[in-house]
JSON list of C-alpha atoms in Angstrom, two decimals:
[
{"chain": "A", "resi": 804, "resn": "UNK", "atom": "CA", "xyz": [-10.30, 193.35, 48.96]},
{"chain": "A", "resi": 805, "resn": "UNK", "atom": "CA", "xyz": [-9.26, 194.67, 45.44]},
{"chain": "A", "resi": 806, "resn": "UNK", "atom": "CA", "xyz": [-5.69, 195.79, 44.40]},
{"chain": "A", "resi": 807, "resn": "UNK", "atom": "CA", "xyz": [-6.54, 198.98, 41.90]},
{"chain": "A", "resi": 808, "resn": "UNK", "atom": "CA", "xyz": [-4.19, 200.96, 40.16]},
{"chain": "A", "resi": 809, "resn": "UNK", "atom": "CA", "xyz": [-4.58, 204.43, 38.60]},
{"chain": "A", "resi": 810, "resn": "UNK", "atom": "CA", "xyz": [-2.39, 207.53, 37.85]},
{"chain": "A", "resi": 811, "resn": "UNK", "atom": "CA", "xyz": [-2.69, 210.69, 36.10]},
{"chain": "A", "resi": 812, "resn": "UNK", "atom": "CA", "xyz": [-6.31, 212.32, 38.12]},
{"chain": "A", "resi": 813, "resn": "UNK", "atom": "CA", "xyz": [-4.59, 216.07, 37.65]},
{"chain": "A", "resi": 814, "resn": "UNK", "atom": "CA", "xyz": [-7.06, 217.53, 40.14]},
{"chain": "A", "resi": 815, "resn": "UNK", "atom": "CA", "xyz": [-7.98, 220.56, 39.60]},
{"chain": "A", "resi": 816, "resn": "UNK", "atom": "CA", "xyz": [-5.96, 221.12, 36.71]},
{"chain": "A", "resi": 817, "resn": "UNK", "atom": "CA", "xyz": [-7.97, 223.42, 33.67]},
{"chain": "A", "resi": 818, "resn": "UNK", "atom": "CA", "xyz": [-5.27, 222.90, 31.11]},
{"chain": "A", "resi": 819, "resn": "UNK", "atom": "CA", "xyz": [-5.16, 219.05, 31.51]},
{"chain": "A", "resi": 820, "resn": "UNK", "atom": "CA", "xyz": [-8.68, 219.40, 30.20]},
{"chain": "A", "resi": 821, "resn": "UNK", "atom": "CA", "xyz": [-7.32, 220.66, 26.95]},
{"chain": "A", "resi": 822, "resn": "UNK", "atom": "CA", "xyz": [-4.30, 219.43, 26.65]},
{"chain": "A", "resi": 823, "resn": "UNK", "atom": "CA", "xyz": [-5.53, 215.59, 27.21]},
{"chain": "A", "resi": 824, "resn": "UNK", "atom": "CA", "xyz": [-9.26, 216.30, 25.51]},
{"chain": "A", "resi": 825, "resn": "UNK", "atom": "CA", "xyz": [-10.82, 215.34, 28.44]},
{"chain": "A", "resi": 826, "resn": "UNK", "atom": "CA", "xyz": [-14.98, 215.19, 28.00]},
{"chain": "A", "resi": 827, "resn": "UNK", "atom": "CA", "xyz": [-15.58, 218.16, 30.71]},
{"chain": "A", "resi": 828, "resn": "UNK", "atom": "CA", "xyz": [-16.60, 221.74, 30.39]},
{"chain": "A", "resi": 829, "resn": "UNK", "atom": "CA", "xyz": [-15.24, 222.91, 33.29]},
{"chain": "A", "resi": 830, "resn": "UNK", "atom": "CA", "xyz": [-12.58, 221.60, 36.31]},
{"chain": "A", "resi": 831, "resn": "UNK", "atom": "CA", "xyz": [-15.74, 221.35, 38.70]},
{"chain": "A", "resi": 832, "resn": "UNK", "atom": "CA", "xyz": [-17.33, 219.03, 35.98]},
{"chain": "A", "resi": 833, "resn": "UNK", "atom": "CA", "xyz": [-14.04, 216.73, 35.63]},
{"chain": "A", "resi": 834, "resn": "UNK", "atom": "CA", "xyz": [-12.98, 216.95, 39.64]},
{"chain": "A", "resi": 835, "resn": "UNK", "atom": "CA", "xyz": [-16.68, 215.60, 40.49]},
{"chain": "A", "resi": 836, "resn": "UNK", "atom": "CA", "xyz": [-16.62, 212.76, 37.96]},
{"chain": "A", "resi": 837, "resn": "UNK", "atom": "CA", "xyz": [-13.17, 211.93, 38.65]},
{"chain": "A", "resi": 838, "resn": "UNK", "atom": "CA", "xyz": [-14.67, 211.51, 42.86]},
{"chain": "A", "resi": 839, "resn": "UNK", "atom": "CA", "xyz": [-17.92, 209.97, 41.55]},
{"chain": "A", "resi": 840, "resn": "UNK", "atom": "CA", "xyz": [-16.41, 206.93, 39.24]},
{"chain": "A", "resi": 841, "resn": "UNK", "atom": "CA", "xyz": [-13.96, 206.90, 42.27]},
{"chain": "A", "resi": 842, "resn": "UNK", "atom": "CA", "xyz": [-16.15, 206.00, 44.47]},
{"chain": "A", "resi": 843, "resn": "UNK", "atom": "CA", "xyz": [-18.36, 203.61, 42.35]},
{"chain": "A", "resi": 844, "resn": "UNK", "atom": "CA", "xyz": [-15.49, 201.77, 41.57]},
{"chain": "A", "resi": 845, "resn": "UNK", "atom": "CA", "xyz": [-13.35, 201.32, 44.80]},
{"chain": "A", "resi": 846, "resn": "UNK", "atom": "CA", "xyz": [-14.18, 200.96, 48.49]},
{"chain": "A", "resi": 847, "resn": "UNK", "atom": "CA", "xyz": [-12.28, 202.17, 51.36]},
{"chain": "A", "resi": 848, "resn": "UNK", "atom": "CA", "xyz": [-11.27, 198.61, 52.12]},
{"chain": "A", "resi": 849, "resn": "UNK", "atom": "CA", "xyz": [-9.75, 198.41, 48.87]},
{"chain": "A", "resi": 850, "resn": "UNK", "atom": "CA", "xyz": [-5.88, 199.23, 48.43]},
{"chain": "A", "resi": 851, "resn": "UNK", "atom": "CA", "xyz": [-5.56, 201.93, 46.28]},
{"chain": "A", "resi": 852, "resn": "UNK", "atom": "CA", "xyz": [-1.59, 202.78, 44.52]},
{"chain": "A", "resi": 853, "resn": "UNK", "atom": "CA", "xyz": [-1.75, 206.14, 42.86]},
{"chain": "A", "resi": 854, "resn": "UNK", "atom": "CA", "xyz": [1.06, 206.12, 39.56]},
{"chain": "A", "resi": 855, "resn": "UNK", "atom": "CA", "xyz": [1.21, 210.01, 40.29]},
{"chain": "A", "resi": 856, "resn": "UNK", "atom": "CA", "xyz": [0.28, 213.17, 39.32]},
{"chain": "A", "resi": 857, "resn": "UNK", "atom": "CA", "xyz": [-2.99, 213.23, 41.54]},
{"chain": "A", "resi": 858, "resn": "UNK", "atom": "CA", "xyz": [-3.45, 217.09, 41.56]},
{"chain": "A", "resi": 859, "resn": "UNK", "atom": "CA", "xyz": [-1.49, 220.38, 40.01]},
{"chain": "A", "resi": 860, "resn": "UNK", "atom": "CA", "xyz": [0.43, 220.72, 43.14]},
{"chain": "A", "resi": 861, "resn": "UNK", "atom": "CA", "xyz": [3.88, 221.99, 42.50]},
{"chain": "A", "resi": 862, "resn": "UNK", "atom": "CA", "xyz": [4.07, 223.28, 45.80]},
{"chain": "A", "resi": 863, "resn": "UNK", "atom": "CA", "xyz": [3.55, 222.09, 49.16]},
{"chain": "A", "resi": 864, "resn": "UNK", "atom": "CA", "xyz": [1.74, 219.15, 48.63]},
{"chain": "A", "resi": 865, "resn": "UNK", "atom": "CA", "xyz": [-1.16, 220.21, 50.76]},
{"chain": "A", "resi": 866, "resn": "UNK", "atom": "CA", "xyz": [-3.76, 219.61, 47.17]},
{"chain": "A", "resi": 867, "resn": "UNK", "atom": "CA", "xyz": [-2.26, 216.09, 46.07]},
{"chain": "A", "resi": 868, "resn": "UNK", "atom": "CA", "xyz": [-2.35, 215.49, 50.12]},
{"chain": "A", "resi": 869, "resn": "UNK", "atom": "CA", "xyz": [-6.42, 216.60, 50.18]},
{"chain": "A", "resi": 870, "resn": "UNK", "atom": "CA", "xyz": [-7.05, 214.54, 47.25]},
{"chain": "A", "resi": 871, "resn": "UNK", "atom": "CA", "xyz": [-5.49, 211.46, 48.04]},
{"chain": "A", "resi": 872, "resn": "UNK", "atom": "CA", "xyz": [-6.98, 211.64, 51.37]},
{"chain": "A", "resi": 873, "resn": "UNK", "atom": "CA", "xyz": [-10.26, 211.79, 49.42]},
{"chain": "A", "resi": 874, "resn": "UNK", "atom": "CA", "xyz": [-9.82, 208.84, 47.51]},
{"chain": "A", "resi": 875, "resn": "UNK", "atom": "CA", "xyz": [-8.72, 206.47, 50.26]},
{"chain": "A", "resi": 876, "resn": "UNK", "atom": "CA", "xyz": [-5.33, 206.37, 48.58]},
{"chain": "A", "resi": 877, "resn": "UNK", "atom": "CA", "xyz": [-2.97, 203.83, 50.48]},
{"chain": "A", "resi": 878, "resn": "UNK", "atom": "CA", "xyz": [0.48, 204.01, 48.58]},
{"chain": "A", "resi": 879, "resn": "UNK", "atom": "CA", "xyz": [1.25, 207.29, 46.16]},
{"chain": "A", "resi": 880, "resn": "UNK", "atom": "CA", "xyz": [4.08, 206.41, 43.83]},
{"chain": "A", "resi": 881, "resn": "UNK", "atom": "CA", "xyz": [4.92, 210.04, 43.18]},
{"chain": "A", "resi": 882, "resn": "UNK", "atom": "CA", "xyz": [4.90, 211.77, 39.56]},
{"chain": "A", "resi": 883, "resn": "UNK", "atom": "CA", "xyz": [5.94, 215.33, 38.14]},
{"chain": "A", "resi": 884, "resn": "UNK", "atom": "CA", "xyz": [3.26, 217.26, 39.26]},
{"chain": "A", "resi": 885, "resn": "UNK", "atom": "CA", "xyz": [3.44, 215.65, 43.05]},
{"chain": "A", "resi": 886, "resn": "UNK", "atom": "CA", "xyz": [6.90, 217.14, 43.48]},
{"chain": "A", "resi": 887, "resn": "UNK", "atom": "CA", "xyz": [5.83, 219.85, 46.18]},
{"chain": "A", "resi": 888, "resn": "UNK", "atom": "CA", "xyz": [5.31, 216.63, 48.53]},
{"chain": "A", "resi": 889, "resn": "UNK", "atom": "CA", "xyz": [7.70, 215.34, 50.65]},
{"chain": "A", "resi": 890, "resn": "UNK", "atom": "CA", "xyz": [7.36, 212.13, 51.76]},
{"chain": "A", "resi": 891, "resn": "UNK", "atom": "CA", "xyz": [7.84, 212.67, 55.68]},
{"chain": "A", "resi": 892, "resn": "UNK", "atom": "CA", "xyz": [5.29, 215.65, 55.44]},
{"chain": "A", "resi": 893, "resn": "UNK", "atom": "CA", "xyz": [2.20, 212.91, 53.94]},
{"chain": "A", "resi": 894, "resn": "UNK", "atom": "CA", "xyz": [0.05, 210.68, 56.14]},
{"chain": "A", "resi": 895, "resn": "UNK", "atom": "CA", "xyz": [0.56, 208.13, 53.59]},
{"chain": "A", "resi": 896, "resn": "UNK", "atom": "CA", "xyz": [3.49, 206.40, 52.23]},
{"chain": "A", "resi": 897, "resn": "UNK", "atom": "CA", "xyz": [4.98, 208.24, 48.91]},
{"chain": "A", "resi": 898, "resn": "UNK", "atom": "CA", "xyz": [7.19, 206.42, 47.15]},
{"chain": "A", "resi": 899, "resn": "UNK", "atom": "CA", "xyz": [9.62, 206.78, 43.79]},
{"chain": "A", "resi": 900, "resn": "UNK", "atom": "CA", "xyz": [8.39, 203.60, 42.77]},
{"chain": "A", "resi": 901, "resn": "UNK", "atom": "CA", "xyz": [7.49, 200.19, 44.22]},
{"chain": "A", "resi": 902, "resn": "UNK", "atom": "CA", "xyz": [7.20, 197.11, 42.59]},
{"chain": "A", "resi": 903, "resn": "UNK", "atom": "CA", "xyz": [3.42, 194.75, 43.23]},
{"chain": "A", "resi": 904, "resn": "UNK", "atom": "CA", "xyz": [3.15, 190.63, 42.58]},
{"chain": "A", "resi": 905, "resn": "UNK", "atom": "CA", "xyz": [-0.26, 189.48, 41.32]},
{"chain": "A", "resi": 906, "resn": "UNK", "atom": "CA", "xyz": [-0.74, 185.74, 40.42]},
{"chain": "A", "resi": 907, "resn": "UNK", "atom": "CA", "xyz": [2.60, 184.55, 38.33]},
{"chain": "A", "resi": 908, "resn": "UNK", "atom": "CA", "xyz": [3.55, 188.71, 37.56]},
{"chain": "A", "resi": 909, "resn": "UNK", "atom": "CA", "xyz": [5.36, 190.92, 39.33]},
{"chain": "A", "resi": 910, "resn": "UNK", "atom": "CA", "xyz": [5.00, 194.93, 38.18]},
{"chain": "A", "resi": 911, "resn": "UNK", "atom": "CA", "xyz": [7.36, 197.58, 38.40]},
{"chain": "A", "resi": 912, "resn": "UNK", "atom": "CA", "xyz": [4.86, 200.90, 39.00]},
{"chain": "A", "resi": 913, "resn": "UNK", "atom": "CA", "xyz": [6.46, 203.87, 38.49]},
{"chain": "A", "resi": 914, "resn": "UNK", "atom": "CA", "xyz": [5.20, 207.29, 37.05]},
{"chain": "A", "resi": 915, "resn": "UNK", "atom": "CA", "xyz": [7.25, 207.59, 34.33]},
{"chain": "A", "resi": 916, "resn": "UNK", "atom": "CA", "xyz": [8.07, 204.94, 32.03]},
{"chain": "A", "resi": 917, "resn": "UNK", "atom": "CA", "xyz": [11.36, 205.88, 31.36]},
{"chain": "A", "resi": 918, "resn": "UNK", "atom": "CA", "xyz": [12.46, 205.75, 34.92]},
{"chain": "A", "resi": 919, "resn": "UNK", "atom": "CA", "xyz": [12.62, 201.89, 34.83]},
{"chain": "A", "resi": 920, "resn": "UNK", "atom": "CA", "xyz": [16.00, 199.72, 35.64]},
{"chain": "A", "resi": 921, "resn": "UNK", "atom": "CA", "xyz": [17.60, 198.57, 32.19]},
{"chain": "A", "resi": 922, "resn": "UNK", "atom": "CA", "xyz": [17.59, 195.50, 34.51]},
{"chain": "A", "resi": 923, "resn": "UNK", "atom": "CA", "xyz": [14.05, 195.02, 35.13]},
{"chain": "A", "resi": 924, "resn": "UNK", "atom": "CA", "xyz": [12.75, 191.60, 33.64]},
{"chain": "A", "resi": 925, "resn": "UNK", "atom": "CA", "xyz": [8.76, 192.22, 34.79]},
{"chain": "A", "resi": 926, "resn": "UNK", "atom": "CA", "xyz": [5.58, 194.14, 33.46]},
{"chain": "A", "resi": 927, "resn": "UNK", "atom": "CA", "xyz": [5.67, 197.80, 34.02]},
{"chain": "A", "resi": 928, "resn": "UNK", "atom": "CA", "xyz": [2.75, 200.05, 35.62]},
{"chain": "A", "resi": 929, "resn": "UNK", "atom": "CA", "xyz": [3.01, 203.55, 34.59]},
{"chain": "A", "resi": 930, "resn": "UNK", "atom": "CA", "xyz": [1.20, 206.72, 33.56]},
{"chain": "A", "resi": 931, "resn": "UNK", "atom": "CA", "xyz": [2.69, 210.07, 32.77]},
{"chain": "A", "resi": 932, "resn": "UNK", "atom": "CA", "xyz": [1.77, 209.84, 28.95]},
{"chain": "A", "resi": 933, "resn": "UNK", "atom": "CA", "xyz": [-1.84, 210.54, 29.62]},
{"chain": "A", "resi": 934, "resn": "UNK", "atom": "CA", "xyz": [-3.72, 209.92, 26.00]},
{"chain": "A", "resi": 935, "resn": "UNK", "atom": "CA", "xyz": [-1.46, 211.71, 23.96]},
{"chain": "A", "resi": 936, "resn": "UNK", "atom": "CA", "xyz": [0.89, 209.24, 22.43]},
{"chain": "A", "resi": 937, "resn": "UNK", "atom": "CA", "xyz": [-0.92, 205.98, 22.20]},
{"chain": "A", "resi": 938, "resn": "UNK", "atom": "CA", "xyz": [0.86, 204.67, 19.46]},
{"chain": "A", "resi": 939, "resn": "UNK", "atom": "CA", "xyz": [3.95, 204.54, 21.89]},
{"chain": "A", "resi": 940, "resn": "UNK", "atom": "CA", "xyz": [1.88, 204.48, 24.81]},
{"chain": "A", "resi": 941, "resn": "UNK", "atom": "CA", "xyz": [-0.92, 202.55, 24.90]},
{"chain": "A", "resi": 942, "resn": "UNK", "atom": "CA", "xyz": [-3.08, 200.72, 27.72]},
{"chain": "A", "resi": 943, "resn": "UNK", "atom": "CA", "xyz": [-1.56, 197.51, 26.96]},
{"chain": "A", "resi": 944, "resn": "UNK", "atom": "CA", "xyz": [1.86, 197.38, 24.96]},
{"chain": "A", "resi": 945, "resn": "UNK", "atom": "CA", "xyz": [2.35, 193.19, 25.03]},
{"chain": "A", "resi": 946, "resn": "UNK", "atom": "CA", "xyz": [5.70, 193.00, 23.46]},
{"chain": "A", "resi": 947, "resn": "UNK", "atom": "CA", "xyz": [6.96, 196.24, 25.29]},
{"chain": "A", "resi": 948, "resn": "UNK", "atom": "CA", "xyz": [5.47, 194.52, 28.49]},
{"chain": "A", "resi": 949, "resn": "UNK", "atom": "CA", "xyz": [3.98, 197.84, 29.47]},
{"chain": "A", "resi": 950, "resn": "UNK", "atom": "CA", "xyz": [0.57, 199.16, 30.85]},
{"chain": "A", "resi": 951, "resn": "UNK", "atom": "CA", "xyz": [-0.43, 202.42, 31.06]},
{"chain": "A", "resi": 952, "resn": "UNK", "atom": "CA", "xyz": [-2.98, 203.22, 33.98]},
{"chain": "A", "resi": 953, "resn": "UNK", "atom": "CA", "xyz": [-3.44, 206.73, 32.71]},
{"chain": "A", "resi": 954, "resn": "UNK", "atom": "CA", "xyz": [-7.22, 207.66, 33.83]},
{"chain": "A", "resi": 955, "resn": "UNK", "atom": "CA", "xyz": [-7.86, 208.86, 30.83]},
{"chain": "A", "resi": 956, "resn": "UNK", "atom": "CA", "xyz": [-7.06, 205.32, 28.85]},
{"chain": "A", "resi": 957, "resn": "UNK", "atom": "CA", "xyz": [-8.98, 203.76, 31.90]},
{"chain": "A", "resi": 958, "resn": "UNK", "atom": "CA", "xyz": [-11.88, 205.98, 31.38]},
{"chain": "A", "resi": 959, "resn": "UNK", "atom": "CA", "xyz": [-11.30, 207.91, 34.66]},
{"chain": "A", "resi": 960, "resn": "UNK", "atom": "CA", "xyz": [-11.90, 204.78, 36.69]},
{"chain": "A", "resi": 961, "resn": "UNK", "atom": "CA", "xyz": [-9.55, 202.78, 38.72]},
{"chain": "A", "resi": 962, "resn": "UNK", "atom": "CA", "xyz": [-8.65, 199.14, 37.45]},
{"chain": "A", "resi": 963, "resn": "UNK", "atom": "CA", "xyz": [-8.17, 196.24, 39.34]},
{"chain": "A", "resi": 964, "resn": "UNK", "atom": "CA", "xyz": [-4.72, 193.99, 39.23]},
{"chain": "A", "resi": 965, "resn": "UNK", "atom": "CA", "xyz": [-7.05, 191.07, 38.53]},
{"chain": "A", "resi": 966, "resn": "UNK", "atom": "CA", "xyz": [-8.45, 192.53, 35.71]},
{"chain": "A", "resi": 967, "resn": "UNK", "atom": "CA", "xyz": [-5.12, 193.89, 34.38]},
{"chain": "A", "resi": 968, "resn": "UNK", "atom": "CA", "xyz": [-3.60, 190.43, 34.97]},
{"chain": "A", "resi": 969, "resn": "UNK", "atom": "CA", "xyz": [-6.38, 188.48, 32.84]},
{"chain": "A", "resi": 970, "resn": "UNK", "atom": "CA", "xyz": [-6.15, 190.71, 29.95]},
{"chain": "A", "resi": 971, "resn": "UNK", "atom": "CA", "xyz": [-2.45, 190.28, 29.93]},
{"chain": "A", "resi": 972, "resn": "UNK", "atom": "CA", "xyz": [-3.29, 186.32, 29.94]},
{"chain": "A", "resi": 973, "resn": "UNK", "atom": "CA", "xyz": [-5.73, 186.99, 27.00]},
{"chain": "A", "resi": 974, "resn": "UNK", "atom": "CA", "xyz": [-3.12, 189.15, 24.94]},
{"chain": "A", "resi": 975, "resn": "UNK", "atom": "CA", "xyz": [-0.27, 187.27, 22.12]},
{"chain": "A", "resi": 976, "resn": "UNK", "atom": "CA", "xyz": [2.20, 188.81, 20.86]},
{"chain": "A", "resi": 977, "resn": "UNK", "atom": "CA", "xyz": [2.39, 192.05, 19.38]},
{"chain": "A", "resi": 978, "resn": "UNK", "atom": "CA", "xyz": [-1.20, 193.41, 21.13]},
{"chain": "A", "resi": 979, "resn": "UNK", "atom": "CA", "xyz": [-1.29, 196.42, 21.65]},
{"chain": "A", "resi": 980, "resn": "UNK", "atom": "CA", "xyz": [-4.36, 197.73, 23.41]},
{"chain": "A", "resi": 981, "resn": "UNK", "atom": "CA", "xyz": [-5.43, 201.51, 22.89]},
{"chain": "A", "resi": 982, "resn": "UNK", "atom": "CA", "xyz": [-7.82, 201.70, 26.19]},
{"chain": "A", "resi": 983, "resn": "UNK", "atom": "CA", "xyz": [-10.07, 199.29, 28.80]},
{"chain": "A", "resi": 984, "resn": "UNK", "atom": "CA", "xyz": [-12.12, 200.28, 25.89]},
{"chain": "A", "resi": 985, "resn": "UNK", "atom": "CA", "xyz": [-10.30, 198.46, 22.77]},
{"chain": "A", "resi": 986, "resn": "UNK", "atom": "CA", "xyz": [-8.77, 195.65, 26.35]},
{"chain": "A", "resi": 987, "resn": "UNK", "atom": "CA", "xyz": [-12.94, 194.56, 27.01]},
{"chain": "A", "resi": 988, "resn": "UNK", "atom": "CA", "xyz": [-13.10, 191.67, 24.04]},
{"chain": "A", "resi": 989, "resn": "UNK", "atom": "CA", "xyz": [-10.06, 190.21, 26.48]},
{"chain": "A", "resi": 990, "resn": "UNK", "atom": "CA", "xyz": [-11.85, 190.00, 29.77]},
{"chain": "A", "resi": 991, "resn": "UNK", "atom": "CA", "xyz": [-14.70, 187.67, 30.51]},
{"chain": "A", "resi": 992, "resn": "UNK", "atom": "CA", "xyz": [-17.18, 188.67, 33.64]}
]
């Protein structure tokens, strides 16, 4: 069974399109490909946590709710966009945040970066800051001890922990990884 990790879907969202220069012509195009790598990717025995913002559901939840339900989604650490959910209304646990061990790290997954405890001393899942900033915000921000799961830095594909886990054992010191794209010289098949 595979731990992924992912955030940031925006189902059925036209701006996000725009605004994050996502490769589709239409929402149809990007909500298909989102289901399709989806499902290529993860299986239903798989545990799926969702860093938030799975649809544009501001609200009553009932689109982020569909969605997730589509993807097999076990744990939804909510985001921005999920805010018309409440927690006791989902067939699914939603959380604020949560925190996941893997091998010798422990991960504090959250939506938003920013949210973090001053007093956390682990590695920090987030999304929220999509492609936009990935100066600040990259996939993999070693010294900031940071990875963004953003789908579009993961190219709209769920990542494993063990794959997340043996790039971070690959990285030094001042890496800072861009996307899986720029992180796939650190992981050996």
């Amino acid at each position: 069974m595979g731990r992924y990790v992912i955030s940031d879907h925006h189902f059925g969202h036209a701006n996000i399109i725009e605004y994050c220069d996502r490769p589709f012509s239409s929402v149809g195009e990007m909500d298909s490909t989102l289901l399709d790598r989806h499902y290529e990717t993860v299986d239903a025995a798989d545990l799926l946590v969702h860093l938030g913002d799975v649809a544009m559901d501001m609200q009553d939840g009932r689109e982020t709710v569909e969605y997730f339900q589509r993807l097999d989604g076990d744990v939804l650490v909510r985001g921005n966009h999920d805010v018309g959910l409440a927690p006791e209304d989902a067939p699914f646990p939603v959380l604020d945040s949560c925190v996941l061990e893997h091998g010798d790290y422990r991960f504090y997954c959250t939506h938003r970066p920013e949210d973090v405890p001053e007093s956390w001393d682990g590695w920090v899942l987030h999304g929220h800051h999509h492609n936009n900033d990935t100066e600040t915000y990259p996939f993999v921000a070693y010294d900031d001890r940071r990875v963004n799961v953003s789908s579009e830095l993961l190219n709209f594909r769920p990542i494993t922990l063990d794959v997340v886990t043996r790039i971070l054992d690959e990285c030094t010191p001042g890496t800072r990884l861009r996307d899986t794209q720029a992180a796939r010289q650190y992981v050996h098949e």
